[in-house]
Structure formats: structure tokens, C-alpha cells
Amino acid sequence: MDKMLNFRCDRTGAHRACGRMVEINMPRGMLASFAKEGAVVLYAGIGVGIYRCVHEWPVWLSGFFGVAAMPEPFVSGDFYLIVDCGKIIGVLLYMALCYALDRSRTKSTLRLLPSVVLAVCGAIPLLSLLGIPIGEQIVVASFVGLGIGSGMLFCQWVDVCGLLAPIRVVQVLAVSYIARALLLPAITGMGPIAGSVLALVLAGSSFAQVRFCVGKSAATGLAECEVPSARDLAGFRGLFLWVPVFAFAYGMGVSSTHLAHAAIETGLGKIVPALLVLALSVKLGDRFDRGVLYAIALPLMTAGLISIEFLGAAPSVSQMLLSAAMASFRLLAFSEVCSFAYSKKTSAMFIGGCVRILSLTVNDTAVCLTRLNPSFWNYEIVTLVVIMAAIFVGTLVYLPRISNRREHHPLGFSGEEAKRRNLEEAAASAGLSQRETTVFQLMVEGKTTKDIGEELFISKGAVRAHTSRIYDKFGVHSREDFDALFRGSR
């Protein structure tokens, strides 16, 4: 009875129940857990924000070099296409090195590699700005090298995010957009030389940031790199359908605005979903789930796509909406990728790398097509078809997820073969739904309501509803009874 009274309290630290006052003491473990989770989100968010600055900084820096001028019909702002080629190479190269040489990513050489590539390649244009004669081809190659380093650094950070619960991943990405909005103007506002020095210092220290966040996120280090099975990849069919369609529409929009990636409109647009995510996650607490994320991201993506139709009338506003749409798209895509890695206890690098490569390739292809044949792609009917196709595919992919009709990445029972078979038979004989089976599996593993909510990115109320139905179907009345029934299955 005393435990129940201690639990039922208000914020003043005391609660009158059963005619007596009960004093409340906040458990130190809860405060420590909250501080640790918040610190990890902040550290990783700043680290990913620095990565965003590092991979956008070369585009701004290229404007100070004559070699950055692109041939007709491309404009000088399109130099990022060359940097993007380097990013694709960097993702592929780092994935190949990790899967071939160090699947657990424990070697210092691989951890240092992105920082070394960024520092060396970034020093070349800096030396050129200082007046040291360097050939144009070497300078261009250095920008490609910066793209390669950025691609490698992306692999490291998506790996770190795969260690975090889905809600934490969304918060990390939101913090990263705010960090980027604060840091990149500081870099560009210092001028090309001082700004480049600051960017190189941040890029060169990336390995320490990654190592620090890995240590804070998982005591056992990074998960083993594994190629997902065909069944796991099937769960990403919707995402792999949505990514190229959205990326193509976004590429058309970016091509039409002619605004640089480092423009203030881009930064302002990206922090809109970030601020909404952080505000609502704090306001709603454990009620913030994937449904709330969809309610934020999908309207912003739709508005960004529709804004393509009005690029000529208001390019700055359209660029802001497009940037908000892209930030929302990344929140959805990479929260799903990292949620899969977190639940499967595997690396997020393979799926995350595939999403990144597909997005960059299709986005840049759209830019090239609109530059090479503007008369065709500027037809209103063509633009309208692309917009409607993107909205249709987005609805097709995300409507079932909003209604929560199915599980996209069902978990498998762990343990010995005999135990797995017994648990599968128990779930089937009890008539558990697919979602209930997933919750049942996590309960058997000893996960708490909070753990289950974070892993599946659903509210605690939803977890309690599932567990209540599971109790009914197994004829038990409490978690203690459930644990006693399945104690030998762990």
C-alpha cells in the first residue's frame, strides 16, 4: 500500500491519500538516467550538426575559386554536384572497408580515416587561398576528396544513431539541424580563410566526437556489420520506393531556385521541423511516438512539394519550404533505418548508406536533367505530374504506417532453437496479433514498458494496452505472473 501511495504523487513532492501525507523522494537512478539520455542526445546532435556543416562548407568555399565555375548550362552554384560524387564514393568506400576489414569498427585507423581525409583535402584549397600556387585540377580533386571524407563521416554517424532508441534518433537529428543553423553562418561569416580553419578543426576532431558518443551510447561498442537478410530488406520496400520519388522532386525544386545550399533560407527551413520535434517531444513526454512524427513531417513534405509549383513567384519562400521538406524526409527515413538497427542489434550503416546513395544519385540526376533540358522540365504539366506522383507515393507508403496496420520490421525470437519454437507456438496458440507478438517477445526478454515504448517508438499508453491484451490471452493478471510463466524462456 505504501508503494502505491508513494507512486501517486503530485509535483509539489507530496500527496494526500487515505487521510495521510506521504513524502516523495525522486529516485536518484531516474535523475541519472534522464541526465544521461539528454546528454547523449545533445552530444550526438552537436556532432551530427558539425558533420552537416562540414559537408556543406565545401559548396560555399568553392565560390571563391574560378575552377568552381561549371560549364553551360550549369551554374556555379551547381558545383555541389561534383562534391556529391565524392560523397557517394566515400559512402561506398567506407562501407567496403568496414565490411571487409573491420566489421566491429574497433580499429583506430578506420575511425581516424574520415577526419584525416577531410583535414588533408581541406588544407589544399586553404593553402591556395593563402597564395600558394596550386594547380586547378588539384583544387578540384581536393573538393571531391572533401566529399569522400563527408561520405565516410556520414557512415560513422549513422552507425552511432543506430545505437539509440528511435525517439532519441529523432531528437538527435532535430538538435543537429539547430546546431547546423548556428555553426554554418559562423563559419561562412568569418571569411574563407578563418572559416576554413574553423571547419578544418571541427572536421579533424570528428573522430573524437564519434568515439565519445559511442562510449556514451553503448558500453559494448558498435554493433557488428551485417548484410541484412532478404526478409529484413523487404521491410524497406516502401522506403526505397519513396526515397527516389521524393529526391527527384526535391532535385527539380533545388535546380529551379538557384539558391546555394549554405543560403540562409536553407538553414531556416531545416530548423522548422527540428523545433517542432523538440517542442512536442518535451511537451508530450512518453506520448511522443511515431504518429506524432508523421503529423509533423508529412504536412511539411507535402507543402515543400507543392511549393515547387510557385518557385518563380517566391523562390526564397519555396527554398525554405523545400528545405523543411528535406529535413522532414530525413527525420522519417533515418529514424526508420536506425529503429531497425536498434531493434535488431545490428549496424545501421548498410541500409543508411543505401538510402544516402539513392537519395544523392536521384537528386543530382534531377538537377542535371532540368539543367540540360529546361524547356521540357519547366512545363507546368510535367512539374504537376512529378508533384502528384511524389504525394501519391508518399501517401501509399505512409498511410498504412499512420493507421499502424502492420509491422514493417517484425522481430524474431532470440535464444536457442527449441526455446524460439516454443515461444512462437505460444504466441500463435494465444492468437497474438503481429504487434502483440513483437511486444510479447520484448516482454519475454525482460524489457520494461519504457524500454518497449522506446524500441518500438510507441507511447507508454500503447504499450500498456498491448500488454493488457497479452495478459488476457495468456490468462495472467500482472507482469509478475507473466514473468513467472515465461521465466525459463529467457
Short mmCIF file of C-alpha atoms in Angstrom, two decimals:
data_model
loop_
_atom_site.label_atom_id
_atom_site.label_comp_id
_atom_site.label_asym_id
_atom_site.label_seq_id
_atom_site.Cartn_x
_atom_site.Cartn_y
_atom_site.Cartn_z
CA MET A 1 0.00 0.00 0.00
CA ASP A 2 2.85 2.40 0.85
CA LYS A 3 4.42 1.79 -2.56
CA MET A 4 1.19 2.71 -4.29
CA LEU A 5 0.91 5.88 -2.21
CA ASN A 6 4.50 6.82 -2.99
CA PHE A 7 3.81 6.35 -6.68
CA ARG A 8 0.68 8.53 -6.72
CA CYS A 9 2.14 11.96 -6.17
CA ASP A 10 1.99 15.48 -7.48
CA ARG A 11 4.78 17.88 -8.46
CA THR A 12 4.91 19.54 -5.03
CA GLY A 13 6.56 16.42 -3.64
CA ALA A 14 3.65 15.25 -1.52
CA HIS A 15 0.21 13.80 -2.00
CA ARG A 16 -2.66 13.38 0.42
CA ALA A 17 -4.03 9.84 0.17
CA CYS A 18 -6.05 7.72 2.63
CA GLY A 19 -6.10 10.61 5.11
CA ARG A 20 -2.33 10.98 5.49
CA MET A 21 0.51 12.87 3.86
CA VAL A 22 3.12 10.82 2.04
CA GLU A 23 6.55 12.35 1.36
CA ILE A 24 8.05 11.76 -2.05
CA ASN A 25 11.72 11.26 -2.85
CA MET A 26 12.72 11.30 -6.51
CA PRO A 27 14.90 8.21 -7.13
CA ARG A 28 18.45 9.16 -7.98
CA GLY A 29 18.53 6.49 -10.66
CA MET A 30 15.71 8.22 -12.57
CA LEU A 31 17.52 11.56 -12.46
CA ALA A 32 20.78 9.95 -13.57
CA SER A 33 19.01 8.13 -16.40
CA PHE A 34 17.31 11.32 -17.58
CA ALA A 35 20.58 13.28 -17.45
CA LYS A 36 22.43 10.54 -19.34
CA GLU A 37 19.80 10.29 -22.10
CA GLY A 38 19.64 14.07 -22.51
CA ALA A 39 23.43 14.33 -22.62
CA VAL A 40 23.72 11.67 -25.33
CA VAL A 41 21.11 13.47 -27.45
CA LEU A 42 22.95 16.76 -27.04
CA TYR A 43 26.43 15.36 -27.72
CA ALA A 44 25.37 13.33 -30.74
CA GLY A 45 23.16 16.16 -32.05
CA ILE A 46 26.04 18.62 -31.97
CA GLY A 47 28.32 16.03 -33.59
CA VAL A 48 25.87 15.39 -36.45
CA GLY A 49 25.37 19.16 -36.75
CA ILE A 50 29.13 19.57 -37.19
CA TYR A 51 29.02 16.87 -39.87
CA ARG A 52 26.30 18.83 -41.66
CA CYS A 53 28.49 21.95 -41.59
CA VAL A 54 31.50 20.01 -42.84
CA HIS A 55 29.63 18.57 -45.82
CA GLU A 56 28.04 21.94 -46.77
CA TRP A 57 31.13 24.07 -46.19
CA PRO A 58 32.94 22.95 -49.42
CA VAL A 59 29.99 24.15 -51.53
CA TRP A 60 30.28 27.63 -50.02
CA LEU A 61 34.09 27.59 -50.26
CA SER A 62 34.02 26.63 -53.95
CA GLY A 63 32.54 30.04 -54.77
CA PHE A 64 35.96 31.62 -54.06
CA PHE A 65 37.65 29.61 -56.82
CA GLY A 66 37.40 30.16 -60.53
CA VAL A 67 37.75 26.41 -61.05
CA ALA A 68 34.36 26.01 -59.39
CA ALA A 69 32.63 27.54 -62.41
CA MET A 70 30.53 24.86 -64.07
CA PRO A 71 30.15 24.53 -67.87
CA GLU A 72 26.92 25.66 -69.53
CA PRO A 73 24.05 25.13 -68.91
CA PHE A 74 25.07 24.56 -65.29
CA VAL A 75 25.64 27.49 -62.93
CA SER A 76 28.47 27.99 -60.45
CA GLY A 77 26.18 27.00 -57.58
CA ASP A 78 25.92 23.54 -59.13
CA PHE A 79 29.48 22.73 -58.10
CA TYR A 80 27.97 20.71 -55.27
CA LEU A 81 27.24 18.03 -57.88
CA ILE A 82 30.97 17.28 -58.02
CA VAL A 83 31.18 17.23 -54.22
CA ASP A 84 28.16 14.90 -54.15
CA CYS A 85 30.01 12.45 -56.40
CA GLY A 86 32.72 12.37 -53.76
CA LYS A 87 30.12 11.71 -51.04
CA ILE A 88 28.78 8.69 -52.93
CA ILE A 89 32.33 7.35 -53.37
CA GLY A 90 33.03 7.98 -49.68
CA VAL A 91 29.97 6.04 -48.50
CA LEU A 92 30.76 3.10 -50.78
CA LEU A 93 34.46 3.08 -49.87
CA TYR A 94 33.93 3.25 -46.11
CA MET A 95 31.26 0.55 -46.18
CA ALA A 96 33.58 -1.69 -48.21
CA LEU A 97 36.46 -1.12 -45.78
CA CYS A 98 34.33 -1.82 -42.72
CA TYR A 99 32.67 -4.95 -44.10
CA ALA A 100 35.93 -6.33 -45.49
CA LEU A 101 38.45 -5.38 -42.78
CA ASP A 102 36.77 -4.42 -39.52
CA ARG A 103 33.11 -5.36 -39.06
CA SER A 104 33.16 -4.36 -35.40
CA ARG A 105 34.83 -0.99 -36.20
CA THR A 106 37.36 -1.25 -33.39
CA LYS A 107 40.45 -0.29 -35.40
CA SER A 108 41.67 3.24 -34.83
CA THR A 109 42.76 3.53 -38.46
CA LEU A 110 39.20 3.32 -39.78
CA ARG A 111 37.89 5.63 -37.09
CA LEU A 112 40.52 8.26 -37.96
CA LEU A 113 40.20 7.91 -41.73
CA PRO A 114 37.31 10.38 -42.37
CA SER A 115 38.94 13.07 -40.22
CA VAL A 116 42.30 12.61 -41.95
CA VAL A 117 40.75 12.76 -45.43
CA LEU A 118 38.79 15.91 -44.55
CA ALA A 119 41.80 17.62 -42.97
CA VAL A 120 44.20 16.82 -45.82
CA CYS A 121 41.78 17.66 -48.63
CA GLY A 122 40.56 20.79 -46.84
CA ALA A 123 44.10 22.08 -46.42
CA ILE A 124 44.63 22.24 -50.21
CA PRO A 125 42.06 24.98 -51.01
CA LEU A 126 43.10 26.78 -47.83
CA LEU A 127 46.73 26.89 -48.99
CA SER A 128 45.54 28.15 -52.38
CA LEU A 129 43.62 30.97 -50.68
CA LEU A 130 46.80 31.88 -48.79
CA GLY A 131 48.54 32.49 -52.12
CA ILE A 132 50.45 29.25 -52.56
CA PRO A 133 50.29 28.24 -56.24
CA ILE A 134 48.30 25.02 -56.66
CA GLY A 135 47.02 23.62 -59.94
CA GLU A 136 43.32 23.89 -60.74
CA GLN A 137 42.93 20.16 -61.19
CA ILE A 138 44.43 19.53 -57.74
CA VAL A 139 42.00 22.02 -56.18
CA VAL A 140 39.02 20.37 -57.89
CA ALA A 141 40.29 16.94 -56.77
CA SER A 142 40.51 18.27 -53.21
CA PHE A 143 36.83 19.20 -53.29
CA VAL A 144 36.00 15.68 -54.45
CA GLY A 145 38.15 14.45 -51.57
CA LEU A 146 36.15 16.60 -49.16
CA GLY A 147 33.04 14.89 -50.47
CA ILE A 148 34.67 11.49 -49.90
CA GLY A 149 35.53 12.43 -46.32
CA SER A 150 31.97 13.66 -45.74
CA GLY A 151 30.55 10.39 -47.05
CA MET A 152 32.78 8.43 -44.68
CA LEU A 153 31.78 10.64 -41.77
CA PHE A 154 28.11 10.05 -42.61
CA CYS A 155 28.67 6.30 -42.22
CA GLN A 156 30.17 6.83 -38.78
CA TRP A 157 27.32 8.99 -37.52
CA VAL A 158 24.52 6.81 -38.88
CA ASP A 159 26.26 3.95 -37.06
CA VAL A 160 26.15 5.93 -33.81
CA CYS A 161 22.47 6.74 -34.29
CA GLY A 162 21.75 3.03 -34.74
CA LEU A 163 22.76 2.56 -31.10
CA LEU A 164 20.00 4.89 -29.90
CA ALA A 165 16.30 4.33 -29.32
CA PRO A 166 14.15 5.73 -32.19
CA ILE A 167 12.86 8.68 -30.15
CA ARG A 168 16.46 9.63 -29.34
CA VAL A 169 17.43 9.41 -33.01
CA VAL A 170 14.67 11.86 -33.93
CA GLN A 171 15.82 14.22 -31.18
CA VAL A 172 19.46 13.92 -32.27
CA LEU A 173 18.56 14.82 -35.86
CA ALA A 174 16.48 17.75 -34.65
CA VAL A 175 19.34 19.06 -32.49
CA SER A 176 21.73 18.62 -35.43
CA TYR A 177 19.68 20.96 -37.65
CA ILE A 178 19.71 23.62 -34.95
CA ALA A 179 23.47 23.16 -34.42
CA ARG A 180 23.99 23.45 -38.16
CA ALA A 181 21.89 26.64 -38.29
CA LEU A 182 24.15 28.18 -35.62
CA LEU A 183 27.55 26.89 -36.74
CA LEU A 184 27.46 27.26 -40.54
CA PRO A 185 26.69 31.03 -40.53
CA ALA A 186 29.55 31.42 -38.04
CA ILE A 187 31.91 29.59 -40.42
CA THR A 188 30.82 31.47 -43.52
CA GLY A 189 30.69 34.80 -41.68
CA MET A 190 34.37 34.59 -40.73
CA GLY A 191 35.53 34.71 -44.34
CA PRO A 192 37.10 31.99 -46.49
CA ILE A 193 40.41 31.66 -44.61
CA ALA A 194 39.30 31.89 -40.97
CA GLY A 195 36.10 29.97 -41.76
CA SER A 196 38.07 27.20 -43.44
CA VAL A 197 40.41 26.94 -40.46
CA LEU A 198 37.43 26.55 -38.11
CA ALA A 199 35.80 23.99 -40.42
CA LEU A 200 39.04 22.00 -40.60
CA VAL A 201 39.40 21.99 -36.81
CA LEU A 202 35.83 20.69 -36.47
CA ALA A 203 36.35 18.12 -39.23
CA GLY A 204 39.67 16.98 -37.82
CA SER A 205 38.14 16.38 -34.39
CA SER A 206 35.21 14.34 -35.72
CA PHE A 207 36.83 11.02 -34.78
CA ALA A 208 36.93 12.12 -31.13
CA GLN A 209 33.28 13.19 -31.25
CA VAL A 210 32.24 9.84 -32.71
CA ARG A 211 34.30 7.86 -30.18
CA PHE A 212 32.87 9.89 -27.29
CA CYS A 213 29.26 9.35 -28.42
CA VAL A 214 29.80 5.62 -28.97
CA GLY A 215 31.11 5.35 -25.42
CA LYS A 216 28.10 7.23 -24.05
CA SER A 217 25.57 5.27 -26.13
CA ALA A 218 26.72 1.66 -25.72
CA ALA A 219 29.10 0.08 -23.24
CA THR A 220 29.81 -2.78 -25.64
CA GLY A 221 30.69 -0.52 -28.59
CA LEU A 222 29.31 -0.60 -32.12
CA ALA A 223 27.20 -3.50 -33.35
CA GLU A 224 28.62 -5.98 -35.84
CA CYS A 225 28.29 -5.03 -39.51
CA GLU A 226 25.97 -7.48 -41.22
CA VAL A 227 24.27 -7.53 -44.60
CA PRO A 228 20.50 -7.54 -43.91
CA SER A 229 18.58 -10.62 -44.94
CA ALA A 230 16.05 -10.61 -47.77
CA ARG A 231 13.26 -10.57 -45.18
CA ASP A 232 14.73 -7.51 -43.49
CA LEU A 233 15.22 -5.69 -46.78
CA ALA A 234 11.60 -6.43 -47.70
CA GLY A 235 10.57 -4.23 -44.79
CA PHE A 236 12.22 -1.28 -46.53
CA ARG A 237 10.39 -1.65 -49.85
CA GLY A 238 8.19 1.34 -49.12
CA LEU A 239 11.15 3.49 -48.11
CA PHE A 240 13.17 2.53 -51.18
CA LEU A 241 10.14 3.43 -53.31
CA TRP A 242 9.61 6.76 -51.58
CA VAL A 243 13.25 7.94 -51.49
CA PRO A 244 13.86 8.24 -55.27
CA VAL A 245 10.46 9.80 -55.97
CA PHE A 246 10.87 12.45 -53.28
CA ALA A 247 14.55 13.02 -54.15
CA PHE A 248 13.68 13.61 -57.80
CA ALA A 249 11.00 16.16 -56.92
CA TYR A 250 13.36 17.86 -54.48
CA GLY A 251 16.11 17.97 -57.13
CA MET A 252 13.74 19.70 -59.53
CA GLY A 253 12.94 22.28 -56.88
CA VAL A 254 16.56 22.94 -55.92
CA SER A 255 17.50 23.28 -59.58
CA SER A 256 14.85 25.94 -60.09
CA THR A 257 15.65 28.11 -57.05
CA HIS A 258 19.36 28.59 -57.94
CA LEU A 259 20.00 29.19 -54.23
CA ALA A 260 23.18 27.85 -52.62
CA HIS A 261 22.98 25.11 -50.02
CA ALA A 262 24.51 27.48 -47.49
CA ALA A 263 21.83 30.15 -48.07
CA ILE A 264 20.00 31.43 -45.01
CA GLU A 265 16.70 30.18 -46.44
CA THR A 266 18.04 26.63 -46.31
CA GLY A 267 19.02 26.91 -42.68
CA LEU A 268 15.74 28.48 -41.62
CA GLY A 269 13.73 25.85 -43.44
CA LYS A 270 15.62 22.99 -41.80
CA ILE A 271 15.09 24.19 -38.23
CA VAL A 272 11.28 24.35 -38.62
CA PRO A 273 10.70 20.57 -38.22
CA ALA A 274 13.57 20.44 -35.72
CA LEU A 275 11.94 22.95 -33.39
CA LEU A 276 8.56 21.25 -33.73
CA VAL A 277 10.05 17.84 -32.89
CA LEU A 278 11.92 19.09 -29.84
CA ALA A 279 9.00 21.17 -28.55
CA LEU A 280 6.47 18.35 -28.90
CA SER A 281 8.80 15.66 -27.55
CA VAL A 282 9.27 17.77 -24.40
CA LYS A 283 5.59 18.71 -24.20
CA LEU A 284 4.19 15.20 -24.77
CA GLY A 285 6.88 13.22 -23.00
CA ASP A 286 6.24 9.48 -23.32
CA ARG A 287 3.21 10.20 -25.54
CA PHE A 288 5.51 11.38 -28.34
CA ASP A 289 5.53 8.50 -30.80
CA ARG A 290 5.89 7.78 -34.49
CA GLY A 291 2.36 9.04 -35.15
CA VAL A 292 3.30 12.50 -33.85
CA LEU A 293 6.43 12.45 -36.03
CA TYR A 294 4.27 11.66 -39.07
CA ALA A 295 1.93 14.51 -38.14
CA ILE A 296 4.92 16.89 -38.22
CA ALA A 297 6.84 15.57 -41.20
CA LEU A 298 4.20 14.63 -43.77
CA PRO A 299 2.45 18.05 -43.96
CA LEU A 300 5.84 19.79 -44.24
CA MET A 301 6.93 17.44 -47.03
CA THR A 302 3.64 17.98 -48.85
CA ALA A 303 3.94 21.77 -48.51
CA GLY A 304 7.51 21.62 -49.80
CA LEU A 305 6.48 19.60 -52.84
CA ILE A 306 3.57 21.91 -53.63
CA SER A 307 5.88 24.92 -53.33
CA ILE A 308 7.77 23.71 -56.43
CA GLU A 309 4.81 24.96 -58.47
CA PHE A 310 5.40 28.50 -57.19
CA LEU A 311 9.19 28.71 -57.42
CA GLY A 312 9.17 31.52 -59.95
CA ALA A 313 6.94 33.77 -57.86
CA ALA A 314 8.64 33.35 -54.48
CA PRO A 315 11.97 31.48 -54.71
CA SER A 316 13.09 32.29 -51.16
CA VAL A 317 9.88 31.05 -49.57
CA SER A 318 9.92 28.00 -51.82
CA GLN A 319 13.51 27.25 -50.83
CA MET A 320 12.55 27.42 -47.14
CA LEU A 321 9.64 25.06 -47.68
CA LEU A 322 11.79 22.69 -49.74
CA SER A 323 14.47 22.65 -47.03
CA ALA A 324 11.83 21.95 -44.37
CA ALA A 325 10.54 19.14 -46.57
CA MET A 326 14.02 17.62 -46.95
CA ALA A 327 14.71 17.86 -43.22
CA SER A 328 11.36 16.15 -42.53
CA PHE A 329 12.15 13.48 -45.11
CA ARG A 330 15.46 12.73 -43.38
CA LEU A 331 13.77 12.59 -39.98
CA LEU A 332 11.40 9.91 -41.26
CA ALA A 333 13.88 7.95 -43.37
CA PHE A 334 16.75 7.74 -40.91
CA SER A 335 14.57 7.23 -37.85
CA GLU A 336 13.22 4.14 -39.63
CA VAL A 337 16.71 2.96 -40.59
CA CYS A 338 18.10 3.46 -37.09
CA SER A 339 14.99 1.96 -35.48
CA PHE A 340 15.62 -1.22 -37.45
CA ALA A 341 19.28 -1.31 -36.39
CA TYR A 342 18.40 -0.65 -32.75
CA SER A 343 15.78 -3.41 -32.60
CA LYS A 344 17.92 -5.93 -34.48
CA LYS A 345 21.11 -5.06 -32.55
CA THR A 346 22.98 -4.57 -35.80
CA SER A 347 24.70 -1.75 -37.68
CA ALA A 348 22.67 0.98 -39.42
CA MET A 349 25.46 1.57 -41.91
CA PHE A 350 24.31 -0.69 -44.75
CA ILE A 351 20.68 0.47 -45.01
CA GLY A 352 21.60 4.06 -44.14
CA GLY A 353 24.31 4.07 -46.79
CA CYS A 354 21.91 2.71 -49.40
CA VAL A 355 19.34 5.41 -48.59
CA ARG A 356 22.03 8.11 -48.75
CA ILE A 357 23.44 6.93 -52.08
CA LEU A 358 19.98 6.54 -53.63
CA SER A 359 18.90 9.98 -52.45
CA LEU A 360 22.04 11.74 -53.71
CA THR A 361 22.05 9.94 -57.05
CA VAL A 362 18.41 10.63 -57.91
CA ASN A 363 18.52 14.18 -56.57
CA ASP A 364 21.58 15.08 -58.66
CA THR A 365 20.12 13.31 -61.70
CA ALA A 366 17.05 15.53 -61.46
CA VAL A 367 19.25 18.63 -61.28
CA CYS A 368 21.21 17.54 -64.36
CA LEU A 369 18.05 16.77 -66.35
CA THR A 370 16.48 20.14 -65.56
CA ARG A 371 19.71 21.94 -66.49
CA LEU A 372 20.23 20.04 -69.75
CA ASN A 373 16.62 20.30 -70.98
CA PRO A 374 14.92 23.15 -69.08
CA SER A 375 12.22 23.70 -71.68
CA PHE A 376 10.77 20.25 -71.06
CA TRP A 377 11.04 20.13 -67.26
CA ASN A 378 9.66 23.64 -66.86
CA TYR A 379 6.34 22.68 -68.45
CA GLU A 380 3.64 23.10 -65.83
CA ILE A 381 2.12 19.73 -66.67
CA VAL A 382 5.48 17.96 -66.11
CA THR A 383 6.00 19.72 -62.80
CA LEU A 384 2.46 18.89 -61.74
CA VAL A 385 2.90 15.21 -62.64
CA VAL A 386 6.12 14.99 -60.59
CA ILE A 387 4.50 16.67 -57.59
CA MET A 388 1.40 14.49 -57.73
CA ALA A 389 3.50 11.33 -58.16
CA ALA A 390 5.56 12.21 -55.08
CA ILE A 391 2.47 12.95 -52.98
CA PHE A 392 0.74 9.77 -54.21
CA VAL A 393 3.72 7.54 -53.42
CA GLY A 394 4.16 9.21 -50.03
CA THR A 395 0.50 8.53 -49.22
CA LEU A 396 0.82 4.95 -50.46
CA VAL A 397 3.88 4.32 -48.27
CA TYR A 398 2.91 6.14 -45.08
CA LEU A 399 -0.85 5.75 -44.83
CA PRO A 400 -0.58 2.12 -43.63
CA ARG A 401 2.04 3.24 -41.12
CA ILE A 402 -0.13 6.02 -39.77
CA SER A 403 -3.02 3.60 -39.31
CA ASN A 404 -0.50 1.11 -37.82
CA ARG A 405 -1.99 -1.82 -39.71
CA ARG A 406 1.23 -3.77 -39.95
CA GLU A 407 4.69 -4.18 -38.55
CA HIS A 408 7.39 -3.17 -41.01
CA HIS A 409 10.32 -4.94 -39.39
CA PRO A 410 8.95 -7.79 -37.27
CA LEU A 411 11.36 -9.05 -34.67
CA GLY A 412 12.36 -12.67 -34.40
CA PHE A 413 12.54 -14.61 -31.16
CA SER A 414 16.06 -14.93 -29.84
CA GLY A 415 17.73 -17.79 -27.95
CA GLU A 416 18.08 -21.49 -28.58
CA GLU A 417 16.13 -23.15 -31.37
CA ALA A 418 13.86 -25.12 -29.01
CA LYS A 419 13.01 -22.05 -26.95
CA ARG A 420 12.34 -19.97 -30.05
CA ARG A 421 10.00 -22.63 -31.39
CA ASN A 422 8.15 -22.86 -28.06
CA LEU A 423 7.66 -19.08 -27.91
CA GLU A 424 6.45 -18.93 -31.49
CA GLU A 425 3.95 -21.70 -30.79
CA ALA A 426 2.81 -19.96 -27.60
CA ALA A 427 2.22 -16.69 -29.45
CA ALA A 428 0.34 -18.45 -32.24
CA SER A 429 -1.83 -20.54 -29.91
CA ALA A 430 -2.74 -17.45 -27.86
CA GLY A 431 -3.87 -15.68 -31.04
CA LEU A 432 -1.50 -12.71 -30.69
CA SER A 433 -1.50 -10.13 -33.47
CA GLN A 434 1.75 -9.20 -35.19
CA ARG A 435 2.28 -6.14 -32.98
CA GLU A 436 1.31 -8.08 -29.86
CA THR A 437 3.80 -10.78 -30.82
CA THR A 438 6.55 -8.16 -31.01
CA VAL A 439 5.61 -6.74 -27.60
CA PHE A 440 5.38 -10.30 -26.24
CA GLN A 441 8.89 -11.05 -27.44
CA LEU A 442 10.30 -7.94 -25.74
CA MET A 443 8.44 -8.77 -22.53
CA VAL A 444 9.93 -12.27 -22.55
CA GLU A 445 13.37 -10.64 -22.89
CA GLY A 446 12.64 -8.72 -19.68
CA LYS A 447 12.10 -5.29 -21.24
CA THR A 448 10.14 -2.73 -19.23
CA THR A 449 7.22 -0.66 -20.52
CA LYS A 450 9.60 2.26 -21.07
CA ASP A 451 12.10 0.07 -22.94
CA ILE A 452 9.41 -1.37 -25.20
CA GLY A 453 7.97 2.07 -25.95
CA GLU A 454 11.39 3.43 -26.92
CA GLU A 455 12.34 0.42 -29.03
CA LEU A 456 9.07 0.35 -30.99
CA PHE A 457 8.67 4.16 -30.93
CA ILE A 458 5.17 3.97 -29.46
CA SER A 459 3.71 5.66 -26.38
CA LYS A 460 3.64 4.02 -22.95
CA GLY A 461 -0.15 4.02 -23.16
CA ALA A 462 0.02 1.94 -26.34
CA VAL A 463 2.45 -0.48 -24.68
CA ARG A 464 0.13 -0.87 -21.68
CA ALA A 465 -2.81 -1.56 -24.00
CA HIS A 466 -0.84 -4.29 -25.80
CA THR A 467 0.40 -5.85 -22.56
CA SER A 468 -3.13 -5.85 -21.13
CA ARG A 469 -4.39 -7.83 -24.12
CA ILE A 470 -1.42 -10.18 -23.86
CA TYR A 471 -2.20 -10.80 -20.18
CA ASP A 472 -5.81 -11.61 -21.07
CA LYS A 473 -4.81 -14.04 -23.81
CA PHE A 474 -2.38 -15.89 -21.55
CA GLY A 475 -4.69 -15.81 -18.53
CA VAL A 476 -2.39 -13.82 -16.25
CA HIS A 477 -3.11 -10.67 -14.28
CA SER A 478 0.23 -8.94 -13.75
CA ARG A 479 3.79 -8.65 -15.04
CA GLU A 480 4.95 -10.79 -12.14
CA ASP A 481 2.61 -13.59 -13.24
CA PHE A 482 3.78 -13.20 -16.86
CA ASP A 483 7.46 -13.32 -15.86
CA ALA A 484 6.83 -16.42 -13.73
CA LEU A 485 5.08 -18.11 -16.67
CA PHE A 486 7.93 -17.47 -19.12
CA ARG A 487 10.92 -17.32 -16.78
CA GLY A 488 12.54 -20.38 -18.33
CA SER A 489 12.33 -18.90 -21.85
CA ARG A 490 14.93 -16.17 -21.33
#
